[in-house]
XYZ file of C-alpha atoms in Angstrom:
556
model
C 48.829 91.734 -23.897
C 46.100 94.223 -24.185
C 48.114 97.187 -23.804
C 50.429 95.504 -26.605
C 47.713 95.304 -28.638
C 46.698 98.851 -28.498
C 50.292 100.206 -28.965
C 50.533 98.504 -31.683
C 47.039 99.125 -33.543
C 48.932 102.827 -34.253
C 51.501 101.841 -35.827
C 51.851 102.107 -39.737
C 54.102 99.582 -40.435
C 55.380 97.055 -37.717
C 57.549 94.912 -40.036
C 60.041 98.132 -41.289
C 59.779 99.362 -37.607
C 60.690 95.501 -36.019
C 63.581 95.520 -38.922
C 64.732 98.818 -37.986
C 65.199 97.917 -34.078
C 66.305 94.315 -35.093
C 69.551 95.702 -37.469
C 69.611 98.224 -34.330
C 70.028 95.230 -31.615
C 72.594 92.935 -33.843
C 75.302 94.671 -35.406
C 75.990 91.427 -37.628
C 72.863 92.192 -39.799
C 71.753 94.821 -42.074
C 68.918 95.789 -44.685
C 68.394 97.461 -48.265
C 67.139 100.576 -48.514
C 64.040 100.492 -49.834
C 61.382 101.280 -47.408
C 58.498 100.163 -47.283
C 58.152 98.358 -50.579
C 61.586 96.451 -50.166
C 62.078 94.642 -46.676
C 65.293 92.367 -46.691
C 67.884 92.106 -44.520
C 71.050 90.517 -44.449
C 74.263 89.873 -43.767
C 76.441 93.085 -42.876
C 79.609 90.873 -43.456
C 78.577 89.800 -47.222
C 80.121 92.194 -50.263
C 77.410 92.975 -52.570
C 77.115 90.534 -55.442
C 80.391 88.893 -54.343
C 79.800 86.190 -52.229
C 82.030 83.499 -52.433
C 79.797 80.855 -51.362
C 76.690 79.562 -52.038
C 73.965 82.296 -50.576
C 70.925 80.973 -48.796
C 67.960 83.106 -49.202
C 64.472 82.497 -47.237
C 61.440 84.765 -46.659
C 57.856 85.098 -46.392
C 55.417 87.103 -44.347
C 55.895 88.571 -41.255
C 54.050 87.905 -37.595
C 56.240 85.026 -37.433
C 58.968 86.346 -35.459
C 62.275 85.435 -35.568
C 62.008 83.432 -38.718
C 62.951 84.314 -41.177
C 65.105 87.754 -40.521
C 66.572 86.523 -37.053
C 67.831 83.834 -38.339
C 70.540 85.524 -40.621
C 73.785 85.167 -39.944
C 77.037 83.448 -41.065
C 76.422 79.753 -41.018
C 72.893 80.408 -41.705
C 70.798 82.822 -43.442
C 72.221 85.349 -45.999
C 69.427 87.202 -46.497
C 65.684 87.348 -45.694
C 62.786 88.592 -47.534
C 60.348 90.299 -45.034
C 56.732 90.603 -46.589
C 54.310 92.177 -44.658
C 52.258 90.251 -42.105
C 51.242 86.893 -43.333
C 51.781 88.629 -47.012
C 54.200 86.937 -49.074
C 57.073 89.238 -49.818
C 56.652 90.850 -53.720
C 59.025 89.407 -56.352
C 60.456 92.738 -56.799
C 61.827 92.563 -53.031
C 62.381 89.117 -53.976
C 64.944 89.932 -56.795
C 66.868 92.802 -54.719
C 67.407 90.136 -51.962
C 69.394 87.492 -54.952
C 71.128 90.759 -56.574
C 72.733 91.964 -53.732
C 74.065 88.523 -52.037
C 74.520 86.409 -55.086
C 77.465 85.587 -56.015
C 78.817 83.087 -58.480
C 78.518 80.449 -56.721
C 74.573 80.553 -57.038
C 72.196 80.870 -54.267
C 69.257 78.579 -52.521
C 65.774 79.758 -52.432
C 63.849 77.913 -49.033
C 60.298 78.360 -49.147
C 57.481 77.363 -47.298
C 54.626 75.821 -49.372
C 52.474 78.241 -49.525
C 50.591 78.822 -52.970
C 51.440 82.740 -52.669
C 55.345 82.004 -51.430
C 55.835 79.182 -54.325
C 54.556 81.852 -56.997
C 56.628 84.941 -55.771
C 59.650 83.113 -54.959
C 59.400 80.893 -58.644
C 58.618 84.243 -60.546
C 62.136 85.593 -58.938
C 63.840 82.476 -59.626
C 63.081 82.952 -63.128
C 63.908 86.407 -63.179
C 66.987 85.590 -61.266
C 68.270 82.790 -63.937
C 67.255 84.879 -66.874
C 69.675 87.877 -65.731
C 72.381 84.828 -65.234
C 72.337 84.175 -61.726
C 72.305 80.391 -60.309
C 69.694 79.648 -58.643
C 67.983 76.548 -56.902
C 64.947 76.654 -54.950
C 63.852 74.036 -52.663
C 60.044 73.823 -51.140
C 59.483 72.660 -47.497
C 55.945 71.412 -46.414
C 56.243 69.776 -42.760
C 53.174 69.754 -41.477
C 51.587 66.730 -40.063
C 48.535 67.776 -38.602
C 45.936 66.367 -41.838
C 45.992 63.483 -43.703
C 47.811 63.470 -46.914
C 45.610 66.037 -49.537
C 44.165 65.909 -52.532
C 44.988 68.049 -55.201
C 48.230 70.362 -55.134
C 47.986 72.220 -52.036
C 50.324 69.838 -50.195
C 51.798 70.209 -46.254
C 52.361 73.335 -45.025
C 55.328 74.629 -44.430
C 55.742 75.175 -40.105
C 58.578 75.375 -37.941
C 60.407 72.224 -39.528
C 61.575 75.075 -41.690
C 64.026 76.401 -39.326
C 66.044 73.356 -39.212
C 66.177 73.274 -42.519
C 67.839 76.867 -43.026
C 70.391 75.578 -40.421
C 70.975 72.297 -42.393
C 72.109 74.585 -45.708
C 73.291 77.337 -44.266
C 75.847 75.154 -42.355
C 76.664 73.139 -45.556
C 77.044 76.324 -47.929
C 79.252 77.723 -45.305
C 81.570 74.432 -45.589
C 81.877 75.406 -49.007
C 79.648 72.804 -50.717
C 78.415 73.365 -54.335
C 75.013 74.978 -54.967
C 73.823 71.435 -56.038
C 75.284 70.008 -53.040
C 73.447 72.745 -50.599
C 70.443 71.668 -52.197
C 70.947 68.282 -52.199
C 70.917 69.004 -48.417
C 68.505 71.407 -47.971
C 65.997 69.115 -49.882
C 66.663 65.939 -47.780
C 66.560 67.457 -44.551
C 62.697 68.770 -45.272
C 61.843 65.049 -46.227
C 63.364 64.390 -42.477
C 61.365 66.460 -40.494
C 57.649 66.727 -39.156
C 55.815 69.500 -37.354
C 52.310 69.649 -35.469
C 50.998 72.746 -33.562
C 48.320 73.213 -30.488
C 46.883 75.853 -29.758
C 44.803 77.633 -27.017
C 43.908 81.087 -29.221
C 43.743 82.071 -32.166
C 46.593 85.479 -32.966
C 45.890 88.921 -33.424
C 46.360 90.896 -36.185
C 48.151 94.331 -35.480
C 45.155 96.657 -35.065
C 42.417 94.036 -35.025
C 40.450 92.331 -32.052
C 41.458 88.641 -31.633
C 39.297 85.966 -32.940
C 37.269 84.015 -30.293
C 36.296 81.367 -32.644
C 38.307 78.847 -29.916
C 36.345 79.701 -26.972
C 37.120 79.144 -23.489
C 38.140 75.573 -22.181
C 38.759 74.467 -25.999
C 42.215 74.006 -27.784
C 42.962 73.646 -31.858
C 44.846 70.497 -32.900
C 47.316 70.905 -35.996
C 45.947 74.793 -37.093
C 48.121 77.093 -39.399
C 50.407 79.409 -38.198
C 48.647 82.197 -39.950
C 45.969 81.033 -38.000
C 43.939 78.612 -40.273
C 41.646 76.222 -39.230
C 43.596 72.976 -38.391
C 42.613 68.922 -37.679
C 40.060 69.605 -34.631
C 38.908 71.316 -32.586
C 38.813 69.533 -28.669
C 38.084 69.997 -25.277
C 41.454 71.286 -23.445
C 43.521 68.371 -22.033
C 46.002 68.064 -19.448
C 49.823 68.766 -21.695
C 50.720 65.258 -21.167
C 47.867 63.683 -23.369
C 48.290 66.973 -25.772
C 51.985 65.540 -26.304
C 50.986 62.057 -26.692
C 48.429 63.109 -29.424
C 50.945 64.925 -30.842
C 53.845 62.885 -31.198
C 51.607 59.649 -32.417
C 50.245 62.289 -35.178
C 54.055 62.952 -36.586
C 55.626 59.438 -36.009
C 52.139 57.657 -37.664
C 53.174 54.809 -39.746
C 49.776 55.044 -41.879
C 50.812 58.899 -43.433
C 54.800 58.002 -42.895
C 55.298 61.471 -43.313
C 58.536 61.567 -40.923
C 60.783 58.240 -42.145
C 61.211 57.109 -38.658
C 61.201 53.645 -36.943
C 61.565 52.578 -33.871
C 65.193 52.325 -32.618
C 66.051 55.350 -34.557
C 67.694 58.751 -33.617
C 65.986 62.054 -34.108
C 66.486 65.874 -33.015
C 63.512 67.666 -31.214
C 62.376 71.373 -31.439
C 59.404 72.146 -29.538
C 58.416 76.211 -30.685
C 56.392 78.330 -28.813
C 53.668 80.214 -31.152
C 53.704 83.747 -29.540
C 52.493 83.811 -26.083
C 53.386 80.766 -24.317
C 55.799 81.570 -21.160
C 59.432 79.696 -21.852
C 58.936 77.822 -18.587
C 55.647 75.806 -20.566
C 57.571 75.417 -23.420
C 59.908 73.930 -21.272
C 57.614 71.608 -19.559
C 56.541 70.572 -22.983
C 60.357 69.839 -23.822
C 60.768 67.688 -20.772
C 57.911 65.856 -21.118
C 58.292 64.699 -24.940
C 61.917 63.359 -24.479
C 60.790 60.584 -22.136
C 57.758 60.146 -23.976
C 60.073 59.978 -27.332
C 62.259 57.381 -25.845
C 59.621 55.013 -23.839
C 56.845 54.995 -25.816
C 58.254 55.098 -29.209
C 61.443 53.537 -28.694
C 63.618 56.923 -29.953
C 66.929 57.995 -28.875
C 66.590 61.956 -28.888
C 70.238 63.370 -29.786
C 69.646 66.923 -29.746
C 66.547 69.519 -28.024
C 66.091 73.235 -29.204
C 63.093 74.905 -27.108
C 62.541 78.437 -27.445
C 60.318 80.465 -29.678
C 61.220 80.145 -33.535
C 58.663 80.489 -35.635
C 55.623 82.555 -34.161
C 52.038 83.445 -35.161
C 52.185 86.581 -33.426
C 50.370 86.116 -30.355
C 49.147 82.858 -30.171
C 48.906 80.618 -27.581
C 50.390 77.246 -28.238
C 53.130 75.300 -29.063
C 54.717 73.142 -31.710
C 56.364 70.157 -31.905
C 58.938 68.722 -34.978
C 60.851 66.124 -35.004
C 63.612 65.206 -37.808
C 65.511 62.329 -38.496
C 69.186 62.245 -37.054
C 72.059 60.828 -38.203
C 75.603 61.930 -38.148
C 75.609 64.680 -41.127
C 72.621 65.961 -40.115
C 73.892 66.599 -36.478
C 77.398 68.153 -37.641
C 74.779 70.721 -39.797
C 72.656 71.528 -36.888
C 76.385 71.840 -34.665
C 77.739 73.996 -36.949
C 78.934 77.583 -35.524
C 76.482 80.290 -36.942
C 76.199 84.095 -35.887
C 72.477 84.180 -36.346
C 70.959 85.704 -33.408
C 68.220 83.406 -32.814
C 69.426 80.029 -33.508
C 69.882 80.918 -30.876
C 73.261 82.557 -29.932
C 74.588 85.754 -27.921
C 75.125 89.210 -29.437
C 78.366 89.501 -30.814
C 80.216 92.281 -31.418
C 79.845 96.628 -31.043
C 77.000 98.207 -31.910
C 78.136 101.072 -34.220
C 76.852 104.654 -33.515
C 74.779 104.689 -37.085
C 74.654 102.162 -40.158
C 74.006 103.744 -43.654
C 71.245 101.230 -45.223
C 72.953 99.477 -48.370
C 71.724 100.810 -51.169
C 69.251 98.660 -53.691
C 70.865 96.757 -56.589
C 69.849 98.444 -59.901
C 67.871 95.922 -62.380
C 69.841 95.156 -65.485
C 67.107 97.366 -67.141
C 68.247 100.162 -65.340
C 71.793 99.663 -66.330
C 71.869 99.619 -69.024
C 73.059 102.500 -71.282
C 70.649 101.954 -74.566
C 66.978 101.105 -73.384
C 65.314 98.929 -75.709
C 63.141 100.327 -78.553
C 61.404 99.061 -81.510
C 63.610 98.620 -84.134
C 64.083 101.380 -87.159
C 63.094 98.563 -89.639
C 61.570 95.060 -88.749
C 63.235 91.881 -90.890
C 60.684 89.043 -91.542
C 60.322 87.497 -88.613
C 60.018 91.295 -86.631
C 57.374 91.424 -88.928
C 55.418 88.139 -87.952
C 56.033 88.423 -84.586
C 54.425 91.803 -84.571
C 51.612 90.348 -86.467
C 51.019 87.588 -84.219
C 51.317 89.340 -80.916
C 48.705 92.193 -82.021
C 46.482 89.133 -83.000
C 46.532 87.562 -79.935
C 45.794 90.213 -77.658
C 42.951 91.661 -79.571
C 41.424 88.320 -79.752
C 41.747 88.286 -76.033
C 40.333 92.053 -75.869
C 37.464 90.806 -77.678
C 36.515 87.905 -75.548
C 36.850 89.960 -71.974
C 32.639 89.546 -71.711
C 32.895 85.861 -72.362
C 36.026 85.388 -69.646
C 34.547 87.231 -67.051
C 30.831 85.596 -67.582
C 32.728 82.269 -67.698
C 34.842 83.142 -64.459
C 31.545 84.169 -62.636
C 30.469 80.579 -62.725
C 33.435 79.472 -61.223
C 35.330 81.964 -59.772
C 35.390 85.698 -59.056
C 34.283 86.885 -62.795
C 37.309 89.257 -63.184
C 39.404 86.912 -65.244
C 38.444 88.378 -68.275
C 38.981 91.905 -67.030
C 42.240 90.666 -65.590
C 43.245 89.764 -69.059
C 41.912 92.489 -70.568
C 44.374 94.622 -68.851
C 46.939 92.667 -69.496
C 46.099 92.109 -73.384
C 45.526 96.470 -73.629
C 49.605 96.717 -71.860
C 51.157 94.767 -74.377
C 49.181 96.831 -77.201
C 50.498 99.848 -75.496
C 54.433 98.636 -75.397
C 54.958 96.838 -78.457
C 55.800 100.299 -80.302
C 59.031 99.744 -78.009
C 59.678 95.904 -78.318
C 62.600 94.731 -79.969
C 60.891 92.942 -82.335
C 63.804 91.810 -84.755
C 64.877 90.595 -81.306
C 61.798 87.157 -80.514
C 63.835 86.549 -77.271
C 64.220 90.050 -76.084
C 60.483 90.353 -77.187
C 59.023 87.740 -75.164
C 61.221 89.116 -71.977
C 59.306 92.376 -72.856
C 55.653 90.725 -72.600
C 56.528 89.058 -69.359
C 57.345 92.262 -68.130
C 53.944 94.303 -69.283
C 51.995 91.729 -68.003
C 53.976 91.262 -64.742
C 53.477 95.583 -64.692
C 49.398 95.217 -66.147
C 47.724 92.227 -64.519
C 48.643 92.048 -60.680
C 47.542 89.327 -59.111
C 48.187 85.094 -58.857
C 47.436 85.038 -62.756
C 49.619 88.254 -63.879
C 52.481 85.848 -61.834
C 51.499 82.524 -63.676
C 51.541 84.697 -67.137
C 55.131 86.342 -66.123
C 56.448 83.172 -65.235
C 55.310 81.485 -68.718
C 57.151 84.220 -70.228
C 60.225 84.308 -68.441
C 60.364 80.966 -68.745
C 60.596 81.052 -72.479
C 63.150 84.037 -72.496
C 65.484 81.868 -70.692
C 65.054 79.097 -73.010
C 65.356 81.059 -76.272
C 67.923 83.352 -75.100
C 70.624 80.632 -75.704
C 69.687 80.765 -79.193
C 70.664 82.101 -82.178
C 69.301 85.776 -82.814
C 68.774 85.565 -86.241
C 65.739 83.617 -86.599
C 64.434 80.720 -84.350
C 63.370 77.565 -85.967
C 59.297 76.085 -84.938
C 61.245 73.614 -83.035
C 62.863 75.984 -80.968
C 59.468 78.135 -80.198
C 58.337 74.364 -79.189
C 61.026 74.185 -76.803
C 60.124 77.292 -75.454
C 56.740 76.503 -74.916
C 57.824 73.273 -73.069
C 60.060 75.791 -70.613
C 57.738 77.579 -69.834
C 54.989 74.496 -69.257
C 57.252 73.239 -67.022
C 58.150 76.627 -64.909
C 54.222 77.119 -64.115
C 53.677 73.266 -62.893
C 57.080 73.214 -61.058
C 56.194 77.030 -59.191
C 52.411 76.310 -59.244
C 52.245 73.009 -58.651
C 49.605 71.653 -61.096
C 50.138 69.238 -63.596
C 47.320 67.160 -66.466
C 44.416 66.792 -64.712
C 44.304 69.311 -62.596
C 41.778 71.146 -64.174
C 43.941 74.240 -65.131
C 45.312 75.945 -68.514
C 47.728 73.366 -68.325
C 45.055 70.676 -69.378
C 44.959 72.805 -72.287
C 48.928 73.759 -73.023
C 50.057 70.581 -72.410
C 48.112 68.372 -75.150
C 49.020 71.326 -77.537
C 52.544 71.168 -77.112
C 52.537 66.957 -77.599
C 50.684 67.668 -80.504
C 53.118 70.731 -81.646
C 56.496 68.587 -81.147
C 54.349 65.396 -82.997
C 53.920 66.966 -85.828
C 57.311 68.817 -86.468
C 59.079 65.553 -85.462
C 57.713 63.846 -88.642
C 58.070 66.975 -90.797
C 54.969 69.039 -91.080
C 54.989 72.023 -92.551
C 55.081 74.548 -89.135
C 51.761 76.117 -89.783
C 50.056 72.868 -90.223
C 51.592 71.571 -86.754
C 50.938 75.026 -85.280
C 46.755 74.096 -86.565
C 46.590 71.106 -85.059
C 48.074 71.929 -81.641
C 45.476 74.865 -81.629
C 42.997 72.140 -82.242
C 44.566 69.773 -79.278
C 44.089 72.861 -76.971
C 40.210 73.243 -77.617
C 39.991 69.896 -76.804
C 42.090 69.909 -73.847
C 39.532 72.948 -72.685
C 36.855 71.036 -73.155
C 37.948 67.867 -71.068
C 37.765 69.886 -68.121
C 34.488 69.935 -68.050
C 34.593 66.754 -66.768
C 37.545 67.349 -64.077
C 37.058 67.947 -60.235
C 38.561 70.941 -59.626
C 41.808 70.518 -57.191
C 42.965 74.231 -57.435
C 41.260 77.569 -56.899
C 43.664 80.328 -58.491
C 45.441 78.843 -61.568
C 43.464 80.602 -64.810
């Protein structure tokens, strides 16, 4: 291990270098070109763009080894989004992924729920819907290691995730309906719980490994990126270690695994890194009796083996998902994925050409938007108002960032700053006759200006309300229709963010403004006067805060 660790502290990039010997090893899978910024690989077998079936698309960082990229395959995974280790993957990568194995039957976004996944893979999603595609995302949290949290950051998403990609890959391969592969994807997670032990923490490519553990201690329920989990104990012999464990996933006071006694369920027991298949084995024979005696389970199917890793670690995992007859034909299902896992198939050809990245729809197109010759009425208000806004956001950078400091980092009003100055910069090339096109613009500087969870939130909001006004007419969009924009685009931050009232975020403040907004127009105001008085409902939704407990850190 210590040799590993040395060979690998000089390498510059381990995740293009694993993908380049993994495409190497299978001949099934392949990868855009796009080193290093875009890391995806998929299917070799899928024609670009013209899938016939409903694609399923997962990702996230790497160190986790073989999820997500060894588990593409037919019946399976079409494509996987490699970040870089424990990084979530950037929505650009994100985007070339759906573009080149979307077809139009849709595709499925799986992701693990983690604050920096949900916000990548959501601002693709948008991106992805706003260009035309289909797209359905569902969000898997299995972990069963704390008791149920406050506030949005939910269960973590752990090894209960591979089962999962099997479940919809198997049903979009039968030819099921995006709807239907979600359906499926989405009741699956709800089946499944997932607990990890651990010995050591892993070790970072280049860095010394973390000794916060010590010697004769082990970590009950910790992160596979290596965060702190339940307790910390005195080591214990494996068959109390898989008694603890399997009382913490089948525990009728969380009920986060619907099981009862007399039931049927599928076990996975995943090795973290470093633990010796023969252990993992031992574990595996150990919890099937223990399943069956002491909580009264018949145990259809076992998968041991090493699926999703943290590197190095030394540990294991355990999950355990309801069975029942459509689940089992899912997890039966042939698949070509290398690691589900199954044998290499197939010649390996003397060289493979890397596919080449999908072009944006930016790129091609043939007349790249510019500011019109002459703006009509509304190009002029729109104009008016967007130059407004942004230097009144210029102006308060001092006040954001002093705010921020008492809070936060004290860079939110520089953040905005940046992000206010880009939009001052473009709008001499915004098709401002255009308010749909225009709003798809300011997503876009801000996505390019701000960087960073709140340059995501902001590009989601905006994307959002592209895709919602896009479907309208081009001539001129009534108040109601900028109101059901700015519902859209509420909705796309709490669904990919996970907040909602009272969470003690801008939403406190949007959403009061937008009851107020669609009030008022409902019983006729004039527009401006609504527009007033939602302005007004937003102050006051600010100022309730004050009186919140916070229950998110990075949602300004």
């Amino acid at each position: 291990m210590m040799q590993c660790q040395k060979m690998m502290a000089v390498v510059l990039d381990v995740v293009t270098e694993f993908i380049d010997g993994l495409v190497e090893t299978y001949p099934g899978l392949q990868y855009l070109d796009g080193f290093p910024q875009v890391k995806v690989v998929l299917r070799a077998d899928v024609p670009y763009a013209k899938y016939d079936k409903v694609a399923v698309i997962s990702g996230g960082g790497s160190g986790h080894e073989p999820t997500h990229a060894g588990f593409v395959g037919e019946g399976m995974l079409t494509a996987a989004i490699c970040g870089d280790v424990f990084s979530s993957p950037p929505v650009d990568s994100i985007l070339a992924g759906i573009r080149a194995v979307t077809g139009p039957m849709g595709c499925l976004l799986i992701v693990k729920n983690y604050t920096g996944d949900r916000l990548n893979f959501g601002l693709a999603a948008e991106q992805a819907k706003s260009e035309g595609y289909e797209v359905e995302t569902v969000i898997v949290g299995d972990d069963c290691a704390l008791p149920p949290p406050r506030g949005i950051a939910g269960r973590r998403g752990l090894a209960g995730t591979v089962l999962v990609h099997k479940v919809a890959g198997a049903a979009a391969a039968a030819g099921l309906s995006l709807a239907d592969v979600a359906a499926e994807a989405k009741s699956a997670s709800e089946k499944v719980g997932t607990m990890g032990v651990a010995l050591t923490v892993c070790t970072l490519p280049g860095q010394v490994t973390s000794d916060r553990l010590g010697p004769g201690k082990m970590e009950l329920g910790l992160g596979i990126h290596g965060e702190p989990g339940a307790a910390v104990a005195d080591l214990q012999p494996v068959d109390v270690v898989i008694s603890h464990v399997l009382k913490e996933i089948l525990s009728t006071e969380t009920n986060y695994v619907p099981i009862t006694r007399g039931g049927r369920v599928v076990l996975m027991v995943n090795g973290l890194g470093s633990t010796p298949l023969m252990e993992l084995m031992i574990v595996a024979g150990k919890a099937v009796p223990k399943l069956q005696l002491e909580h009264g389970l018949a145990v259809d199917r076992v998968y041991t083996g090493s699926f999703m890793t943290s590197i190095d670690m030394a540990g294991f995992s355990i999950s355990i998902m309801r069975a029942d007859l459509p689940i089992l034909q899912r997890l039966d299902a042939a698949t070509k994925a290398p690691y589900w896992p199954v044998a290499v198939d197939g010649h390996r050809p003397p060289a493979k050409i890397p596919v080449p990245v999908p072009p944006s729809p930016s790129a091609k197109s043939d007349e790249p938007r510019s500011r019109p010759l002459q703006l009509n009425e509304q190009g002029q208000i729109l104009e008016a108002a967007i130059e407004a806004a942004a230097n009144a956001i210029i102006n308060l950078k001092d006040s954001l960032n002093e705010w921020d400091s008492k809070v936060g980092d004290g860079d939110c009003g520089s953040t905005m700053y940046r992000g206010a100055k880009a939009i001052l910069e473009d709008i001499k090339n915004y098709p401002l006759n255009d308010a749909a096109e225009t709003v798809r613009e300011i997503g876009s500087s801000i996505g390019r200006a701000m960087g960073g969870t709140s340059g995501i939130i902001y590009t989601i909001f905006f994307k959002a309300a592209y895709t919602q006004l896009k479907g309208s007419s081009h001539s001129g969009f009534t108040s109601k229709q900028w109101a059901e924009a700015l519902a859209a685009s509420i909705a796309a931050v709490s669904k990919y963010g996970g907040a909602s009232a009272g969470y003690r975020t801008l939403l406190d403040a949007l959403i009061p403004a937008l009851l107020v907004l669609q009030k008022k127009l409902d019983i006729g105001n004039d527009p401006s006067t609504a527009f007033l008085l939602s302005s007004e409902a937003a102050l006051a939704g600010a100022e309730s805060t004050k009186h919140m407990q916070a229950q998110v850190t990075t949602y300004y």
